[in-house]
Amino acid sequence: MPEEQFIDYVKIFARSGNGGGGSAHLAHYARNPKGGPDGGDGGKGGSVIARGNRNLWTLLHLRYTKHVFAENGSFGQKNQCFGKDGADAVIEVPLGTVIKHVETGETIGEVLDDGEELVIMKGGRGGLGNVHFKSPTMQTPRFAQPGEPGTEGWISLELKVLADVGLVGFPNAGKSTLISKLSNAKPKIANYPFTTLTPNLGMVAYRDFQSFVIADIPGIIEGASEGKGIGLRFLRHIERNSVLLFMIPVIGEEGVRGADEVVREYKILRNELNQYNPELLDKSYLVALTKCDAATPEEVQAIMKALPDDMPAIDISSVTEYHLTELKDLLWLRLDS
């Protein structure tokens, strides 16, 4: 998906509807000129609602939507007729969207399921008509309750990509090449950093007609959790992945890397996730040593044997498709558990 078509953050000024005021009408009939109060209740104001839509993948359709207003409720009428309720303002959002108050930063909620509705701003209640205030000591109340005002303010919508497996690695680690081999996704691939500027999703076919979704998250750099590079913008997408696949190439600028370099890069990646959200480290994970076709089997095995026990790893090559089937098996085991 082109970068200009992937929108994962928008701000909208929203306003729920005011409730309609109750009626203070007094009945006047030819045979009963003092029929008493018969004012109806006002209608409630419309609410601002976010609704999940599985057919949406970005917030592109809201890019130029700056205002969302719900309708006001109508006033109550005579003969105890209720006012009409105001229509809700419904915002269709992709699954994985988080809605927040801009001024306070408070999270209103998140939409995760298709058809799920989240009330962002509730409409004002309609006022009671004067018929409700009739009593033995006040038989002709000439007043009614006003409608409750709605609420308004700026809200933000943030999309967090929903995927089973998230690819985590520095720029140029081979993430785009891997997702193009495992799925039907066709990301931009080139031999320079930050080729991927938007998340890519791919559906990976597995055994017995099963499948899982894999996400290529744009590259992280050291200091991403502090706002460096483009990592901070996309770190939130990792929160929605069930399994993390750390991708570390065995080839560096000066040739085949040592095991200590691989471990150092792995620790930097984990530290960036920990700085952003420590809960990310509780996810199931696997390490993939990439670009193994550029090294000899002996060099790759030497790296694999020197890795610590708490770093479960597999050596792969997306170009030659070496160990890709085994990689899918390992990822499926982690998803299934």
Tab-separated table of C-alpha atoms in Angstrom:
chain	number	residue	atom	x	y	z
A	1	MET	CA	0.000	0.000	0.000
A	2	PRO	CA	1.495	3.384	-0.972
A	3	GLU	CA	2.595	5.543	1.942
A	4	GLU	CA	0.123	8.328	1.142
A	5	GLN	CA	-2.728	5.818	1.382
A	6	PHE	CA	-1.758	4.467	4.797
A	7	ILE	CA	-3.136	6.864	7.385
A	8	ASP	CA	-2.911	5.609	10.971
A	9	TYR	CA	-3.628	8.804	12.936
A	10	VAL	CA	-6.323	11.466	12.614
A	11	LYS	CA	-7.794	14.191	14.838
A	12	ILE	CA	-11.490	15.049	14.699
A	13	PHE	CA	-13.610	17.651	16.462
A	14	ALA	CA	-16.723	15.783	17.603
A	15	ARG	CA	-19.959	16.974	19.163
A	16	SER	CA	-22.880	14.948	20.486
A	17	GLY	CA	-26.420	16.267	20.178
A	18	ASN	CA	-28.290	18.322	22.750
A	19	GLY	CA	-31.362	16.814	24.297
A	20	GLY	CA	-34.661	18.387	23.293
A	21	GLY	CA	-36.515	20.399	25.906
A	22	GLY	CA	-39.756	19.107	27.402
A	23	SER	CA	-43.057	20.775	26.534
A	24	ALA	CA	-44.910	22.997	29.029
A	25	HIS	CA	-48.156	22.818	27.041
A	26	LEU	CA	-51.509	23.076	28.815
A	27	ALA	CA	-54.485	21.324	27.234
A	28	HIS	CA	-57.414	23.498	26.106
A	29	TYR	CA	-60.489	21.721	24.760
A	30	ALA	CA	-63.909	23.124	23.943
A	31	ARG	CA	-65.569	21.004	26.601
A	32	ASN	CA	-62.626	21.175	28.968
A	33	PRO	CA	-60.841	24.524	28.687
A	34	LYS	CA	-58.658	23.670	31.679
A	35	GLY	CA	-57.488	20.197	30.735
A	36	GLY	CA	-54.240	20.545	32.603
A	37	PRO	CA	-50.627	19.796	31.601
A	38	ASP	CA	-50.047	17.496	28.619
A	39	GLY	CA	-46.519	18.403	27.531
A	40	GLY	CA	-44.397	15.528	26.220
A	41	ASP	CA	-40.733	14.765	26.819
A	42	GLY	CA	-37.962	16.004	24.559
A	43	GLY	CA	-35.971	13.584	22.442
A	44	LYS	CA	-32.455	12.604	23.419
A	45	GLY	CA	-29.513	13.965	21.495
A	46	GLY	CA	-27.556	11.754	19.123
A	47	SER	CA	-24.306	10.173	20.273
A	48	VAL	CA	-20.939	10.051	18.499
A	49	ILE	CA	-20.117	6.373	17.960
A	50	ALA	CA	-17.117	4.500	16.537
A	51	ARG	CA	-18.011	1.247	14.758
A	52	GLY	CA	-15.540	-1.458	13.755
A	53	ASN	CA	-15.387	-2.369	10.065
A	54	ARG	CA	-13.225	-5.320	9.042
A	55	ASN	CA	-13.133	-4.088	5.439
A	56	LEU	CA	-11.123	-1.015	6.420
A	57	TRP	CA	-7.337	-1.202	6.813
A	58	THR	CA	-6.412	2.441	7.361
A	59	LEU	CA	-7.951	5.747	8.480
A	60	LEU	CA	-7.574	7.159	4.959
A	61	HIS	CA	-11.327	7.740	4.598
A	62	LEU	CA	-11.183	10.100	7.619
A	63	ARG	CA	-8.169	12.060	6.427
A	64	TYR	CA	-10.216	15.126	5.484
A	65	THR	CA	-12.984	14.679	8.062
A	66	LYS	CA	-12.386	17.420	10.605
A	67	HIS	CA	-15.845	17.682	12.182
A	68	VAL	CA	-18.394	15.062	13.211
A	69	PHE	CA	-21.650	16.327	14.689
A	70	ALA	CA	-24.605	14.285	15.926
A	71	GLU	CA	-28.151	15.645	15.665
A	72	ASN	CA	-29.983	17.424	18.459
A	73	GLY	CA	-33.110	15.919	19.942
A	74	SER	CA	-36.447	17.541	19.091
A	75	PHE	CA	-38.651	19.363	21.599
A	76	GLY	CA	-41.579	17.622	23.231
A	77	GLN	CA	-45.067	18.315	21.876
A	78	LYS	CA	-48.589	18.633	23.200
A	79	ASN	CA	-50.789	15.612	23.887
A	80	GLN	CA	-47.800	14.046	25.656
A	81	CYS	CA	-46.034	13.444	22.325
A	82	PHE	CA	-42.333	12.758	22.694
A	83	GLY	CA	-39.788	14.679	20.664
A	84	LYS	CA	-37.789	12.790	18.046
A	85	ASP	CA	-34.392	11.449	19.107
A	86	GLY	CA	-31.401	12.958	17.327
A	87	ALA	CA	-29.552	10.721	14.858
A	88	ASP	CA	-26.222	9.289	15.994
A	89	ALA	CA	-23.025	10.212	14.173
A	90	VAL	CA	-21.259	6.931	13.353
A	91	ILE	CA	-17.549	6.823	12.481
A	92	GLU	CA	-16.491	3.642	10.678
A	93	VAL	CA	-13.005	2.596	11.813
A	94	PRO	CA	-10.666	-0.326	11.077
A	95	LEU	CA	-10.179	-2.981	13.736
A	96	GLY	CA	-7.456	-2.057	16.198
A	97	THR	CA	-8.363	1.636	16.435
A	98	VAL	CA	-7.794	3.413	19.759
A	99	ILE	CA	-9.812	6.575	20.518
A	100	LYS	CA	-8.485	9.182	22.958
A	101	HIS	CA	-9.330	12.656	24.257
A	102	VAL	CA	-6.735	14.982	22.733
A	103	GLU	CA	-6.651	17.502	25.586
A	104	THR	CA	-6.360	15.020	28.457
A	105	GLY	CA	-4.760	12.082	26.655
A	106	GLU	CA	-7.327	9.814	28.319
A	107	THR	CA	-8.182	6.670	26.388
A	108	ILE	CA	-11.894	6.410	25.657
A	109	GLY	CA	-11.644	2.869	24.362
A	110	GLU	CA	-10.574	0.686	21.455
A	111	VAL	CA	-12.474	-1.131	18.729
A	112	LEU	CA	-11.297	-4.692	18.087
A	113	ASP	CA	-14.258	-6.562	16.555
A	114	ASP	CA	-16.266	-6.148	13.373
A	115	GLY	CA	-19.534	-4.369	14.139
A	116	GLU	CA	-18.416	-3.428	17.666
A	117	GLU	CA	-19.672	0.013	18.682
A	118	LEU	CA	-17.935	2.346	21.097
A	119	VAL	CA	-19.784	5.423	22.364
A	120	ILE	CA	-17.284	8.267	22.182
A	121	MET	CA	-19.620	11.066	23.267
A	122	LYS	CA	-23.070	10.377	24.657
A	123	GLY	CA	-25.957	12.564	23.541
A	124	GLY	CA	-27.781	14.755	26.041
A	125	ARG	CA	-30.947	13.447	27.665
A	126	GLY	CA	-34.277	14.922	26.659
A	127	GLY	CA	-36.084	17.147	29.169
A	128	LEU	CA	-39.259	16.016	30.918
A	129	GLY	CA	-42.567	17.561	29.923
A	130	ASN	CA	-44.712	19.407	32.463
A	131	VAL	CA	-47.011	16.401	32.844
A	132	HIS	CA	-44.329	14.839	35.074
A	133	PHE	CA	-44.496	17.741	37.521
A	134	LYS	CA	-48.213	17.608	38.163
A	135	SER	CA	-49.069	17.011	41.818
A	136	PRO	CA	-51.996	17.581	44.217
A	137	THR	CA	-50.432	20.878	45.253
A	138	MET	CA	-49.394	21.915	41.714
A	139	GLN	CA	-52.060	20.869	39.254
A	140	THR	CA	-51.055	23.168	36.403
A	141	PRO	CA	-47.256	23.376	36.237
A	142	ARG	CA	-46.332	25.909	33.580
A	143	PHE	CA	-42.748	24.788	33.240
A	144	ALA	CA	-40.846	21.848	31.791
A	145	GLN	CA	-37.347	20.492	32.054
A	146	PRO	CA	-34.777	21.723	29.519
A	147	GLY	CA	-32.789	19.202	27.532
A	148	GLU	CA	-29.336	18.146	28.678
A	149	PRO	CA	-26.532	19.634	26.562
A	150	GLY	CA	-24.271	17.356	24.568
A	151	THR	CA	-20.502	17.270	24.824
A	152	GLU	CA	-17.828	18.345	22.390
A	153	GLY	CA	-14.089	18.256	22.014
A	154	TRP	CA	-11.149	17.010	19.965
A	155	ILE	CA	-10.599	13.261	19.754
A	156	SER	CA	-7.755	11.307	18.202
A	157	LEU	CA	-8.019	7.998	16.369
A	158	GLU	CA	-4.894	5.841	16.349
A	159	LEU	CA	-4.698	2.631	14.367
A	160	LYS	CA	-2.717	-0.269	15.807
A	161	VAL	CA	-2.293	-2.964	13.180
A	162	LEU	CA	-3.887	-6.288	14.128
A	163	ALA	CA	-1.640	-9.210	13.175
A	164	ASP	CA	-0.612	-12.587	14.565
A	165	VAL	CA	3.120	-12.165	13.949
A	166	GLY	CA	5.046	-8.892	13.916
A	167	LEU	CA	8.473	-8.567	12.307
A	168	VAL	CA	10.870	-6.536	14.461
A	169	GLY	CA	14.282	-5.463	13.269
A	170	PHE	CA	16.587	-2.674	12.207
A	171	PRO	CA	16.192	-1.180	8.725
A	172	ASN	CA	17.448	-3.420	5.936
A	173	ALA	CA	17.147	-6.585	8.058
A	174	GLY	CA	15.241	-8.429	5.326
A	175	LYS	CA	11.716	-8.047	6.729
A	176	SER	CA	10.103	-7.010	3.448
A	177	THR	CA	11.789	-9.822	1.535
A	178	LEU	CA	10.599	-12.376	4.082
A	179	ILE	CA	6.973	-11.223	4.044
A	180	SER	CA	6.993	-11.262	0.235
A	181	LYS	CA	8.149	-14.901	0.296
A	182	LEU	CA	5.783	-16.090	3.038
A	183	SER	CA	2.635	-14.289	1.898
A	184	ASN	CA	0.896	-12.545	-0.966
A	185	ALA	CA	2.085	-9.115	0.179
A	186	LYS	CA	4.172	-7.134	-2.302
A	187	PRO	CA	6.148	-4.562	-0.305
A	188	LYS	CA	8.819	-2.324	-1.786
A	189	ILE	CA	12.195	-4.060	-1.545
A	190	ALA	CA	15.596	-2.402	-1.938
A	191	ASN	CA	19.040	-2.616	-0.392
A	192	TYR	CA	18.936	0.582	1.640
A	193	PRO	CA	17.524	1.566	5.052
A	194	PHE	CA	13.904	2.617	5.551
A	195	THR	CA	12.616	1.030	2.365
A	196	THR	CA	9.421	0.305	4.282
A	197	LEU	CA	7.675	3.445	5.496
A	198	THR	CA	4.247	1.920	6.175
A	199	PRO	CA	3.233	-1.383	7.800
A	200	ASN	CA	2.558	-4.216	5.378
A	201	LEU	CA	0.179	-7.073	6.142
A	202	GLY	CA	0.346	-10.497	4.539
A	203	MET	CA	-1.681	-13.680	4.888
A	204	VAL	CA	0.559	-16.735	5.346
A	205	ALA	CA	-0.902	-20.044	4.168
A	206	TYR	CA	-0.157	-22.935	6.518
A	207	ARG	CA	-0.862	-26.658	6.658
A	208	ASP	CA	-4.419	-28.074	6.478
A	209	PHE	CA	-5.823	-24.855	4.974
A	210	GLN	CA	-4.900	-22.840	8.059
A	211	SER	CA	-3.364	-19.385	7.928
A	212	PHE	CA	-2.072	-16.515	10.014
A	213	VAL	CA	-1.407	-12.794	9.467
A	214	ILE	CA	2.105	-11.404	9.490
A	215	ALA	CA	2.990	-7.690	9.730
A	216	ASP	CA	6.109	-6.018	8.392
A	217	ILE	CA	6.664	-3.096	10.791
A	218	PRO	CA	8.931	-0.264	9.528
A	219	GLY	CA	12.472	-0.480	10.835
A	220	ILE	CA	13.408	0.497	14.360
A	221	ILE	CA	16.642	2.280	15.192
A	222	GLU	CA	18.399	2.714	18.508
A	223	GLY	CA	16.587	5.502	20.336
A	224	ALA	CA	13.269	4.915	18.547
A	225	SER	CA	11.432	4.825	21.874
A	226	GLU	CA	12.678	8.382	22.472
A	227	GLY	CA	11.317	9.616	19.166
A	228	LYS	CA	14.346	9.085	16.924
A	229	GLY	CA	13.867	7.998	13.335
A	230	ILE	CA	10.394	6.749	12.407
A	231	GLY	CA	10.270	3.985	15.015
A	232	LEU	CA	8.134	5.838	17.553
A	233	ARG	CA	5.406	6.340	14.967
A	234	PHE	CA	5.111	2.590	14.381
A	235	LEU	CA	6.037	1.023	17.717
A	236	ARG	CA	2.360	1.050	18.688
A	237	HIS	CA	1.597	-1.414	15.893
A	238	ILE	CA	3.701	-4.052	17.656
A	239	GLU	CA	1.315	-3.956	20.629
A	240	ARG	CA	-1.318	-5.790	18.581
A	241	ASN	CA	0.908	-8.728	17.560
A	242	SER	CA	0.623	-12.059	19.361
A	243	VAL	CA	4.135	-13.247	18.462
A	244	LEU	CA	7.240	-11.180	17.741
A	245	LEU	CA	9.859	-12.312	15.225
A	246	PHE	CA	13.167	-10.514	15.798
A	247	MET	CA	15.086	-10.381	12.522
A	248	ILE	CA	18.871	-9.940	12.662
A	249	PRO	CA	21.112	-10.323	9.587
A	250	VAL	CA	24.298	-12.351	9.873
A	251	ILE	CA	25.980	-10.001	7.400
A	252	GLY	CA	27.092	-6.495	8.370
A	253	GLU	CA	28.925	-3.699	6.600
A	254	GLU	CA	32.246	-5.447	7.206
A	255	GLY	CA	31.171	-8.964	6.304
A	256	VAL	CA	30.006	-11.887	8.444
A	257	ARG	CA	29.191	-10.772	11.965
A	258	GLY	CA	30.206	-12.427	15.181
A	259	ALA	CA	27.755	-13.872	17.676
A	260	ASP	CA	28.458	-10.991	20.060
A	261	GLU	CA	27.309	-8.466	17.415
A	262	VAL	CA	24.121	-10.456	16.816
A	263	VAL	CA	23.366	-10.621	20.550
A	264	ARG	CA	24.072	-6.893	20.951
A	265	GLU	CA	21.601	-6.002	18.190
A	266	TYR	CA	19.016	-8.319	19.721
A	267	LYS	CA	19.393	-6.630	23.110
A	268	ILE	CA	19.058	-3.176	21.547
A	269	LEU	CA	15.797	-4.194	19.884
A	270	ARG	CA	14.412	-5.625	23.120
A	271	ASN	CA	15.486	-2.531	25.025
A	272	GLU	CA	13.631	-0.252	22.595
A	273	LEU	CA	10.466	-2.316	23.093
A	274	ASN	CA	10.949	-2.256	26.854
A	275	GLN	CA	11.384	1.526	26.881
A	276	TYR	CA	8.217	1.978	24.856
A	277	ASN	CA	6.066	-0.588	26.709
A	278	PRO	CA	7.532	-3.240	29.069
A	279	GLU	CA	4.523	-5.498	28.445
A	280	LEU	CA	5.800	-6.137	24.922
A	281	LEU	CA	8.554	-8.329	26.362
A	282	ASP	CA	5.925	-10.678	27.791
A	283	LYS	CA	4.924	-11.751	24.285
A	284	SER	CA	6.060	-15.026	22.763
A	285	TYR	CA	9.011	-14.449	20.435
A	286	LEU	CA	11.520	-16.025	18.090
A	287	VAL	CA	14.789	-14.800	16.559
A	288	ALA	CA	15.501	-15.260	12.856
A	289	LEU	CA	19.081	-14.919	11.633
A	290	THR	CA	18.545	-13.560	8.115
A	291	LYS	CA	20.601	-13.364	4.905
A	292	CYS	CA	22.322	-16.667	5.671
A	293	ASP	CA	22.850	-17.244	1.939
A	294	ALA	CA	25.583	-14.569	2.117
A	295	ALA	CA	27.639	-16.626	4.607
A	296	THR	CA	28.996	-20.157	4.622
A	297	PRO	CA	27.088	-22.880	6.512
A	298	GLU	CA	30.056	-23.180	8.897
A	299	GLU	CA	29.959	-19.455	9.714
A	300	VAL	CA	26.217	-19.542	10.337
A	301	GLN	CA	26.449	-22.600	12.579
A	302	ALA	CA	29.239	-20.980	14.587
A	303	ILE	CA	26.947	-18.022	15.306
A	304	MET	CA	24.009	-20.280	16.167
A	305	LYS	CA	26.044	-22.328	18.667
A	306	ALA	CA	27.351	-19.211	20.415
A	307	LEU	CA	23.908	-17.711	21.060
A	308	PRO	CA	22.640	-17.726	24.681
A	309	ASP	CA	19.976	-20.248	25.723
A	310	ASP	CA	17.322	-17.554	26.252
A	311	MET	CA	17.564	-16.508	22.604
A	312	PRO	CA	15.605	-19.123	20.581
A	313	ALA	CA	16.793	-18.714	17.004
A	314	ILE	CA	16.540	-20.174	13.523
A	315	ASP	CA	18.791	-19.435	10.559
A	316	ILE	CA	16.957	-18.537	7.340
A	317	SER	CA	17.443	-17.131	3.863
A	318	SER	CA	14.459	-15.495	2.197
A	319	VAL	CA	16.269	-15.380	-1.153
A	320	THR	CA	16.893	-19.139	-1.317
A	321	GLU	CA	13.855	-19.921	0.913
A	322	TYR	CA	16.119	-21.879	3.260
A	323	HIS	CA	14.326	-22.970	6.456
A	324	LEU	CA	11.181	-20.937	5.639
A	325	THR	CA	8.921	-23.963	6.122
A	326	GLU	CA	10.564	-24.660	9.481
A	327	LEU	CA	10.114	-21.001	10.395
A	328	LYS	CA	6.371	-21.214	9.718
A	329	ASP	CA	6.170	-24.348	11.887
A	330	LEU	CA	7.860	-22.596	14.816
A	331	LEU	CA	5.656	-19.527	14.494
A	332	TRP	CA	2.523	-21.648	14.328
A	333	LEU	CA	3.517	-23.532	17.492
A	334	ARG	CA	3.834	-20.237	19.336
A	335	LEU	CA	0.509	-18.973	17.983
A	336	ASP	CA	-1.239	-22.223	18.801
A	337	SER	CA	0.015	-22.195	22.380
